[in-house]
């Protein structure tokens, strides 16, 4: 018997999230149907619940989530790269491959881009080109980290850390825990983590930070900036105070990457004179072009300590509570275990 509805964590409008039935997506030619096993909660999911602007238009009601892992359960006509039973993940950012940006090798700026994964559901249907087979060594829970790791790899490419350089990492949530490990393996020398929650100090130092600075301690930040010429800064929060701290701690000739996603209405007052005298390079990082395969290989080789990134698994019902009243996200990445039996 073919199911017409499936369980999903549904965004019905700002501040309105429910667990309920949602139509099973139709399998189209050239597409792959995936039975979702796990879906990570992204910071952008909280933004959507809060009613903030998203990179793609939101049409309510819509399932939340896009960081998935699962198993192929059906393939559409013309699909040749996958078979039923394959363990997979999917890049949620689809690009047309034909517009001027795509032809120039910049698919993240595609004029016809759209999201193709609504992941806190039993099933998703994605274009074949967006689906990636998992390495045998990679577990399904860990594979749900592929999309955020792919985004982090894009940020690291833009940061362009040279061996031995001094780096400041502003913000130490789940993304910060990924970035810190990537910085260490990239050969960064001194790494200062700037974070306002003191309980994260021990974990940051264990993962390779050489200093932990409280973001509310302006004197400590200024002192560090005076005694260390910070070559690279990556900001992983997306709020004005963190972005200002990133510019403040940056040394002369530094590159600063604003990785955190800001509110669409946010602006950032900066001292152009300070930026001028430091000769700063400021970049932003947007999604994950050409990095998903790299992320899967990195996860499969076991180089990253995923236990330091993933805080816990949630049921779909627990995910609704967390999305409406964020709390657990302060401690790391949350994975939603997709279970069709949930009421």
Tab-separated table of C-alpha atoms in Angstrom:
chain	number	residue	atom	x	y	z
A	1	UNK	CA	0.000	0.000	0.000
A	2	UNK	CA	1.411	3.376	-1.049
A	3	UNK	CA	1.344	6.013	1.676
A	4	UNK	CA	-0.134	9.383	0.739
A	5	UNK	CA	0.938	11.184	3.910
A	6	UNK	CA	3.980	11.070	6.169
A	7	UNK	CA	5.008	12.366	9.572
A	8	UNK	CA	6.788	15.714	9.451
A	9	UNK	CA	7.925	18.600	11.644
A	10	UNK	CA	5.955	21.357	9.951
A	11	UNK	CA	6.419	25.127	9.962
A	12	UNK	CA	2.910	26.567	9.570
A	13	UNK	CA	4.003	30.180	10.005
A	14	UNK	CA	6.237	32.244	12.300
A	15	UNK	CA	6.399	30.697	15.805
A	16	UNK	CA	4.038	27.902	14.715
A	17	UNK	CA	5.667	24.465	14.512
A	18	UNK	CA	3.760	21.189	14.770
A	19	UNK	CA	4.315	17.475	14.330
A	20	UNK	CA	1.712	16.202	11.909
A	21	UNK	CA	0.863	14.612	8.593
A	22	UNK	CA	2.210	16.063	5.350
A	23	UNK	CA	1.771	14.861	1.752
A	24	UNK	CA	4.446	12.436	0.579
A	25	UNK	CA	6.410	14.164	-2.217
A	26	UNK	CA	5.821	12.856	-5.719
A	27	UNK	CA	8.659	10.948	-7.343
A	28	UNK	CA	9.593	12.611	-10.636
A	29	UNK	CA	11.730	11.577	-13.552
A	30	UNK	CA	15.420	12.065	-12.770
A	31	UNK	CA	14.755	12.195	-9.034
A	32	UNK	CA	15.558	9.956	-6.066
A	33	UNK	CA	13.227	9.193	-3.163
A	34	UNK	CA	15.010	8.900	0.181
A	35	UNK	CA	13.666	7.475	3.425
A	36	UNK	CA	15.168	9.906	5.926
A	37	UNK	CA	16.996	8.479	8.925
A	38	UNK	CA	18.399	11.636	10.553
A	39	UNK	CA	18.061	15.369	10.040
A	40	UNK	CA	20.202	17.962	11.788
A	41	UNK	CA	18.720	21.168	13.172
A	42	UNK	CA	20.437	24.171	11.583
A	43	UNK	CA	20.563	27.718	12.866
A	44	UNK	CA	18.558	28.689	9.797
A	45	UNK	CA	15.692	26.490	11.046
A	46	UNK	CA	15.469	28.660	14.158
A	47	UNK	CA	15.549	31.741	11.932
A	48	UNK	CA	12.624	30.425	9.891
A	49	UNK	CA	10.608	29.683	13.031
A	50	UNK	CA	11.280	33.243	14.213
A	51	UNK	CA	9.924	34.594	10.910
A	52	UNK	CA	13.248	35.865	9.615
A	53	UNK	CA	14.044	36.084	5.912
A	54	UNK	CA	15.385	32.943	4.271
A	55	UNK	CA	17.642	32.538	1.234
A	56	UNK	CA	14.713	30.951	-0.628
A	57	UNK	CA	11.032	31.996	-0.388
A	58	UNK	CA	9.047	30.097	2.250
A	59	UNK	CA	5.602	28.793	1.315
A	60	UNK	CA	3.656	27.632	4.370
A	61	UNK	CA	3.079	24.979	5.487
A	62	UNK	CA	6.501	23.447	4.905
A	63	UNK	CA	8.611	20.799	6.656
A	64	UNK	CA	11.738	22.123	8.339
A	65	UNK	CA	15.280	20.797	8.064
A	66	UNK	CA	17.804	20.139	5.300
A	67	UNK	CA	20.787	18.316	6.872
A	68	UNK	CA	19.831	14.728	6.109
A	69	UNK	CA	21.027	11.170	5.850
A	70	UNK	CA	18.952	8.222	4.783
A	71	UNK	CA	18.392	5.291	2.435
A	72	UNK	CA	17.188	5.310	-1.168
A	73	UNK	CA	13.748	3.684	-1.274
A	74	UNK	CA	12.703	4.420	-4.874
A	75	UNK	CA	14.258	5.864	-8.026
A	76	UNK	CA	12.629	7.839	-10.798
A	77	UNK	CA	12.780	7.169	-14.514
A	78	UNK	CA	16.207	7.867	-15.986
A	79	UNK	CA	18.136	7.649	-12.702
A	80	UNK	CA	21.330	5.662	-13.247
A	81	UNK	CA	23.623	6.516	-10.340
A	82	UNK	CA	21.623	5.004	-7.458
A	83	UNK	CA	19.729	1.873	-6.552
A	84	UNK	CA	17.235	1.078	-3.818
A	85	UNK	CA	19.074	0.464	-0.546
A	86	UNK	CA	21.908	2.914	-1.137
A	87	UNK	CA	22.801	4.960	1.949
A	88	UNK	CA	22.918	8.624	0.947
A	89	UNK	CA	22.860	12.279	1.833
A	90	UNK	CA	21.714	15.210	-0.305
A	91	UNK	CA	22.905	18.726	-1.004
A	92	UNK	CA	19.838	20.908	-0.315
A	93	UNK	CA	21.047	23.698	-2.625
A	94	UNK	CA	20.040	22.953	-6.218
A	95	UNK	CA	21.343	25.024	-9.131
A	96	UNK	CA	20.225	24.959	-12.759
A	97	UNK	CA	23.674	24.511	-14.339
A	98	UNK	CA	22.690	26.746	-17.255
A	99	UNK	CA	22.543	30.395	-16.101
A	100	UNK	CA	25.513	32.749	-16.354
A	101	UNK	CA	26.597	32.165	-12.733
A	102	UNK	CA	26.420	28.377	-13.068
A	103	UNK	CA	28.335	28.497	-16.332
A	104	UNK	CA	30.985	30.611	-14.590
A	105	UNK	CA	31.413	27.916	-11.923
A	106	UNK	CA	29.487	29.818	-9.243
A	107	UNK	CA	26.406	27.629	-8.603
A	108	UNK	CA	25.765	29.178	-5.184
A	109	UNK	CA	24.658	32.334	-7.038
A	110	UNK	CA	22.414	30.483	-9.500
A	111	UNK	CA	19.600	32.694	-10.771
A	112	UNK	CA	17.162	29.789	-10.490
A	113	UNK	CA	18.446	28.228	-7.263
A	114	UNK	CA	16.011	26.451	-4.983
A	115	UNK	CA	16.035	24.280	-1.905
A	116	UNK	CA	15.353	20.612	-2.651
A	117	UNK	CA	15.416	19.050	0.830
A	118	UNK	CA	12.684	19.411	3.475
A	119	UNK	CA	14.287	16.968	5.818
A	120	UNK	CA	12.369	16.573	9.092
A	121	UNK	CA	10.056	14.173	7.276
A	122	UNK	CA	9.850	10.482	6.536
A	123	UNK	CA	10.659	10.995	2.858
A	124	UNK	CA	12.333	13.527	0.601
A	125	UNK	CA	12.555	13.535	-3.191
A	126	UNK	CA	15.686	15.145	-4.661
A	127	UNK	CA	17.204	15.578	-8.116
A	128	UNK	CA	19.720	12.821	-8.835
A	129	UNK	CA	22.547	15.348	-9.121
A	130	UNK	CA	21.935	16.532	-5.545
A	131	UNK	CA	22.308	13.054	-4.006
A	132	UNK	CA	25.588	11.583	-2.740
A	133	UNK	CA	26.306	7.979	-1.808
A	134	UNK	CA	27.828	7.528	1.636
A	135	UNK	CA	31.222	5.901	2.155
A	136	UNK	CA	30.875	2.489	3.813
A	137	UNK	CA	32.753	3.659	6.912
A	138	UNK	CA	30.343	6.508	7.598
A	139	UNK	CA	27.369	6.032	9.937
A	140	UNK	CA	23.985	7.554	9.188
A	141	UNK	CA	24.044	9.892	12.233
A	142	UNK	CA	27.486	11.218	11.294
A	143	UNK	CA	26.433	11.574	7.656
A	144	UNK	CA	23.826	14.147	8.724
A	145	UNK	CA	26.815	16.425	9.427
A	146	UNK	CA	27.806	16.435	5.746
A	147	UNK	CA	25.902	19.593	4.817
A	148	UNK	CA	27.106	21.811	7.681
A	149	UNK	CA	30.647	20.472	7.235
A	150	UNK	CA	30.466	21.237	3.505
A	151	UNK	CA	29.515	24.823	4.360
A	152	UNK	CA	32.409	25.009	6.826
A	153	UNK	CA	34.830	23.807	4.146
A	154	UNK	CA	33.678	26.679	1.950
A	155	UNK	CA	34.386	29.087	4.814
A	156	UNK	CA	37.819	27.553	5.337
A	157	UNK	CA	38.623	27.874	1.635
A	158	UNK	CA	37.828	31.580	1.849
A	159	UNK	CA	39.781	31.994	5.087
A	160	UNK	CA	42.859	30.467	3.418
A	161	UNK	CA	44.804	29.669	6.593
A	162	UNK	CA	48.564	29.286	6.204
A	163	UNK	CA	50.499	26.960	8.501
A	164	UNK	CA	51.528	28.663	11.709
A	165	UNK	CA	49.205	31.654	11.352
A	166	UNK	CA	47.389	33.083	14.354
A	167	UNK	CA	43.596	32.637	14.166
A	168	UNK	CA	40.607	33.856	16.170
A	169	UNK	CA	37.356	31.881	16.082
A	170	UNK	CA	34.362	33.929	17.225
A	171	UNK	CA	31.493	31.725	18.411
A	172	UNK	CA	31.743	28.141	19.614
A	173	UNK	CA	28.504	26.342	18.869
A	174	UNK	CA	28.263	23.237	16.680
A	175	UNK	CA	29.736	25.125	13.715
A	176	UNK	CA	32.525	26.485	15.910
A	177	UNK	CA	33.361	22.944	17.040
A	178	UNK	CA	33.727	21.927	13.395
A	179	UNK	CA	35.732	25.014	12.472
A	180	UNK	CA	38.135	24.633	15.388
A	181	UNK	CA	39.051	21.119	14.315
A	182	UNK	CA	39.463	22.204	10.688
A	183	UNK	CA	41.709	25.066	11.791
A	184	UNK	CA	43.898	22.745	13.807
A	185	UNK	CA	44.264	20.284	10.928
A	186	UNK	CA	44.922	23.169	8.510
A	187	UNK	CA	48.037	23.951	10.551
A	188	UNK	CA	46.944	27.101	12.358
A	189	UNK	CA	49.335	28.137	15.138
A	190	UNK	CA	47.662	29.991	17.988
A	191	UNK	CA	43.868	29.684	17.969
A	192	UNK	CA	41.820	31.936	20.247
A	193	UNK	CA	38.166	30.999	20.741
A	194	UNK	CA	35.963	33.977	21.619
A	195	UNK	CA	32.698	32.854	23.224
A	196	UNK	CA	30.346	34.226	25.883
A	197	UNK	CA	29.347	30.895	27.465
A	198	UNK	CA	32.006	29.867	29.974
A	199	UNK	CA	30.910	26.220	30.072
A	200	UNK	CA	32.377	25.783	26.571
A	201	UNK	CA	35.932	26.599	27.674
A	202	UNK	CA	37.002	23.043	28.528
A	203	UNK	CA	35.722	21.603	25.243
A	204	UNK	CA	37.352	24.358	23.193
A	205	UNK	CA	40.736	23.803	24.824
A	206	UNK	CA	40.402	20.027	24.444
A	207	UNK	CA	39.789	20.443	20.697
A	208	UNK	CA	42.913	22.523	20.220
A	209	UNK	CA	42.231	26.129	21.177
A	210	UNK	CA	45.265	27.802	22.730
A	211	UNK	CA	43.210	30.555	24.363
A	212	UNK	CA	39.590	31.038	25.410
A	213	UNK	CA	38.314	34.614	25.685
A	214	UNK	CA	34.933	35.649	27.047
A	215	UNK	CA	33.259	37.788	24.395
A	216	UNK	CA	31.941	40.196	27.049
A	217	UNK	CA	35.444	40.862	28.412
A	218	UNK	CA	36.502	43.767	26.198
A	219	UNK	CA	39.716	44.297	28.144
A	220	UNK	CA	40.850	40.691	27.611
A	221	UNK	CA	40.043	40.870	23.903
A	222	UNK	CA	41.925	44.154	23.474
A	223	UNK	CA	44.891	42.763	25.393
A	224	UNK	CA	44.996	39.667	23.207
A	225	UNK	CA	44.769	41.770	20.042
A	226	UNK	CA	47.672	43.948	21.229
A	227	UNK	CA	49.933	41.013	22.059
A	228	UNK	CA	49.022	38.762	19.101
A	229	UNK	CA	48.769	39.950	15.521
A	230	UNK	CA	45.800	37.781	14.529
A	231	UNK	CA	46.193	36.815	10.870
A	232	UNK	CA	42.817	35.185	10.298
A	233	UNK	CA	39.407	35.592	11.946
A	234	UNK	CA	36.296	33.541	11.308
A	235	UNK	CA	32.990	34.654	12.824
A	236	UNK	CA	30.414	31.888	13.389
A	237	UNK	CA	27.522	33.617	15.160
A	238	UNK	CA	25.830	36.005	12.744
A	239	UNK	CA	25.012	38.804	15.181
A	240	UNK	CA	26.395	42.321	15.226
A	241	UNK	CA	28.291	42.061	18.512
A	242	UNK	CA	30.196	38.985	17.307
A	243	UNK	CA	30.943	40.588	13.948
A	244	UNK	CA	32.277	43.716	15.640
A	245	UNK	CA	34.437	41.532	17.889
A	246	UNK	CA	35.796	39.773	14.794
A	247	UNK	CA	36.879	43.097	13.293
A	248	UNK	CA	38.216	44.280	16.629
A	249	UNK	CA	40.488	41.322	17.278
A	250	UNK	CA	41.764	41.144	13.687
A	251	UNK	CA	45.415	42.077	13.306
A	252	UNK	CA	47.197	44.079	10.650
A	253	UNK	CA	46.838	42.535	7.218
A	254	UNK	CA	44.237	40.071	8.493
A	255	UNK	CA	41.514	38.281	6.569
A	256	UNK	CA	38.108	38.183	8.290
A	257	UNK	CA	35.393	35.771	7.139
A	258	UNK	CA	31.834	36.465	8.281
A	259	UNK	CA	30.447	32.931	8.262
A	260	UNK	CA	27.440	33.324	10.585
A	261	UNK	CA	24.051	34.035	8.997
A	262	UNK	CA	22.767	37.486	9.907
A	263	UNK	CA	19.222	38.766	10.101
A	264	UNK	CA	18.243	40.274	6.745
A	265	UNK	CA	17.573	43.643	8.384
A	266	UNK	CA	20.874	43.742	10.294
A	267	UNK	CA	23.542	46.323	9.539
A	268	UNK	CA	27.068	46.574	10.894
A	269	UNK	CA	28.678	49.834	11.996
A	270	UNK	CA	32.438	49.584	11.520
A	271	UNK	CA	35.370	51.921	11.849
A	272	UNK	CA	36.525	52.364	8.279
A	273	UNK	CA	39.640	54.084	9.595
A	274	UNK	CA	40.598	51.020	11.656
A	275	UNK	CA	39.879	48.746	8.689
A	276	UNK	CA	41.988	51.059	6.525
A	277	UNK	CA	44.980	51.207	8.871
A	278	UNK	CA	44.881	47.441	9.419
A	279	UNK	CA	44.425	46.822	5.693
A	280	UNK	CA	41.759	44.224	6.387
A	281	UNK	CA	40.244	41.837	3.881
A	282	UNK	CA	36.619	41.080	4.808
A	283	UNK	CA	34.781	38.196	3.139
A	284	UNK	CA	31.432	36.473	3.544
A	285	UNK	CA	30.720	32.781	3.039
A	286	UNK	CA	27.516	31.569	1.375
A	287	UNK	CA	26.403	27.921	1.317
A	288	UNK	CA	28.558	25.060	0.005
A	289	UNK	CA	29.505	25.046	-3.686
A	290	UNK	CA	31.565	22.003	-4.726
A	291	UNK	CA	32.346	20.843	-1.158
A	292	UNK	CA	29.878	18.024	-0.328
A	293	UNK	CA	32.055	15.186	-1.647
A	294	UNK	CA	35.027	16.553	0.287
A	295	UNK	CA	32.912	16.698	3.447
A	296	UNK	CA	31.902	13.050	3.094
A	297	UNK	CA	35.498	11.920	2.614
A	298	UNK	CA	36.597	13.929	5.646
A	299	UNK	CA	33.865	12.453	7.830
A	300	UNK	CA	34.584	8.921	6.627
A	301	UNK	CA	38.288	9.063	7.432
A	302	UNK	CA	37.504	9.715	11.110
A	303	UNK	CA	39.682	12.791	11.408
A	304	UNK	CA	36.912	14.869	13.023
A	305	UNK	CA	35.711	14.143	16.552
A	306	UNK	CA	31.982	14.061	15.803
A	307	UNK	CA	31.167	13.389	19.462
A	308	UNK	CA	32.422	16.903	20.190
A	309	UNK	CA	29.996	18.285	17.570
A	310	UNK	CA	26.801	16.259	18.095
A	311	UNK	CA	25.155	16.961	21.442
A	312	UNK	CA	22.256	14.508	21.280
A	313	UNK	CA	19.509	12.921	19.218
A	314	UNK	CA	15.937	14.141	19.520
A	315	UNK	CA	12.624	12.559	18.649
A	316	UNK	CA	10.453	14.472	16.187
A	317	UNK	CA	8.224	15.593	19.069
A	318	UNK	CA	11.240	16.819	21.035
A	319	UNK	CA	12.398	18.692	17.932
A	320	UNK	CA	9.150	20.687	17.898
A	321	UNK	CA	9.700	21.736	21.515
A	322	UNK	CA	13.333	22.691	20.833
A	323	UNK	CA	12.473	24.739	17.734
A	324	UNK	CA	9.842	26.704	19.633
A	325	UNK	CA	11.957	27.103	22.779
A	326	UNK	CA	15.651	26.893	21.813
A	327	UNK	CA	17.879	25.622	24.593
A	328	UNK	CA	19.718	22.414	23.742
A	329	UNK	CA	21.340	23.997	20.673
A	330	UNK	CA	23.627	25.875	23.090
A	331	UNK	CA	25.450	22.608	23.725
A	332	UNK	CA	26.064	21.378	20.175
A	333	UNK	CA	24.475	19.921	17.075
A	334	UNK	CA	21.071	18.302	17.495
A	335	UNK	CA	20.036	15.409	15.265
A	336	UNK	CA	16.380	14.541	14.784
A	337	UNK	CA	15.775	10.798	14.464
A	338	UNK	CA	12.992	10.358	11.944
A	339	UNK	CA	10.467	7.793	13.154
A	340	UNK	CA	7.253	7.087	11.259
A	341	UNK	CA	5.675	5.682	14.417
A	342	UNK	CA	5.623	9.029	16.239
A	343	UNK	CA	2.152	10.370	16.948
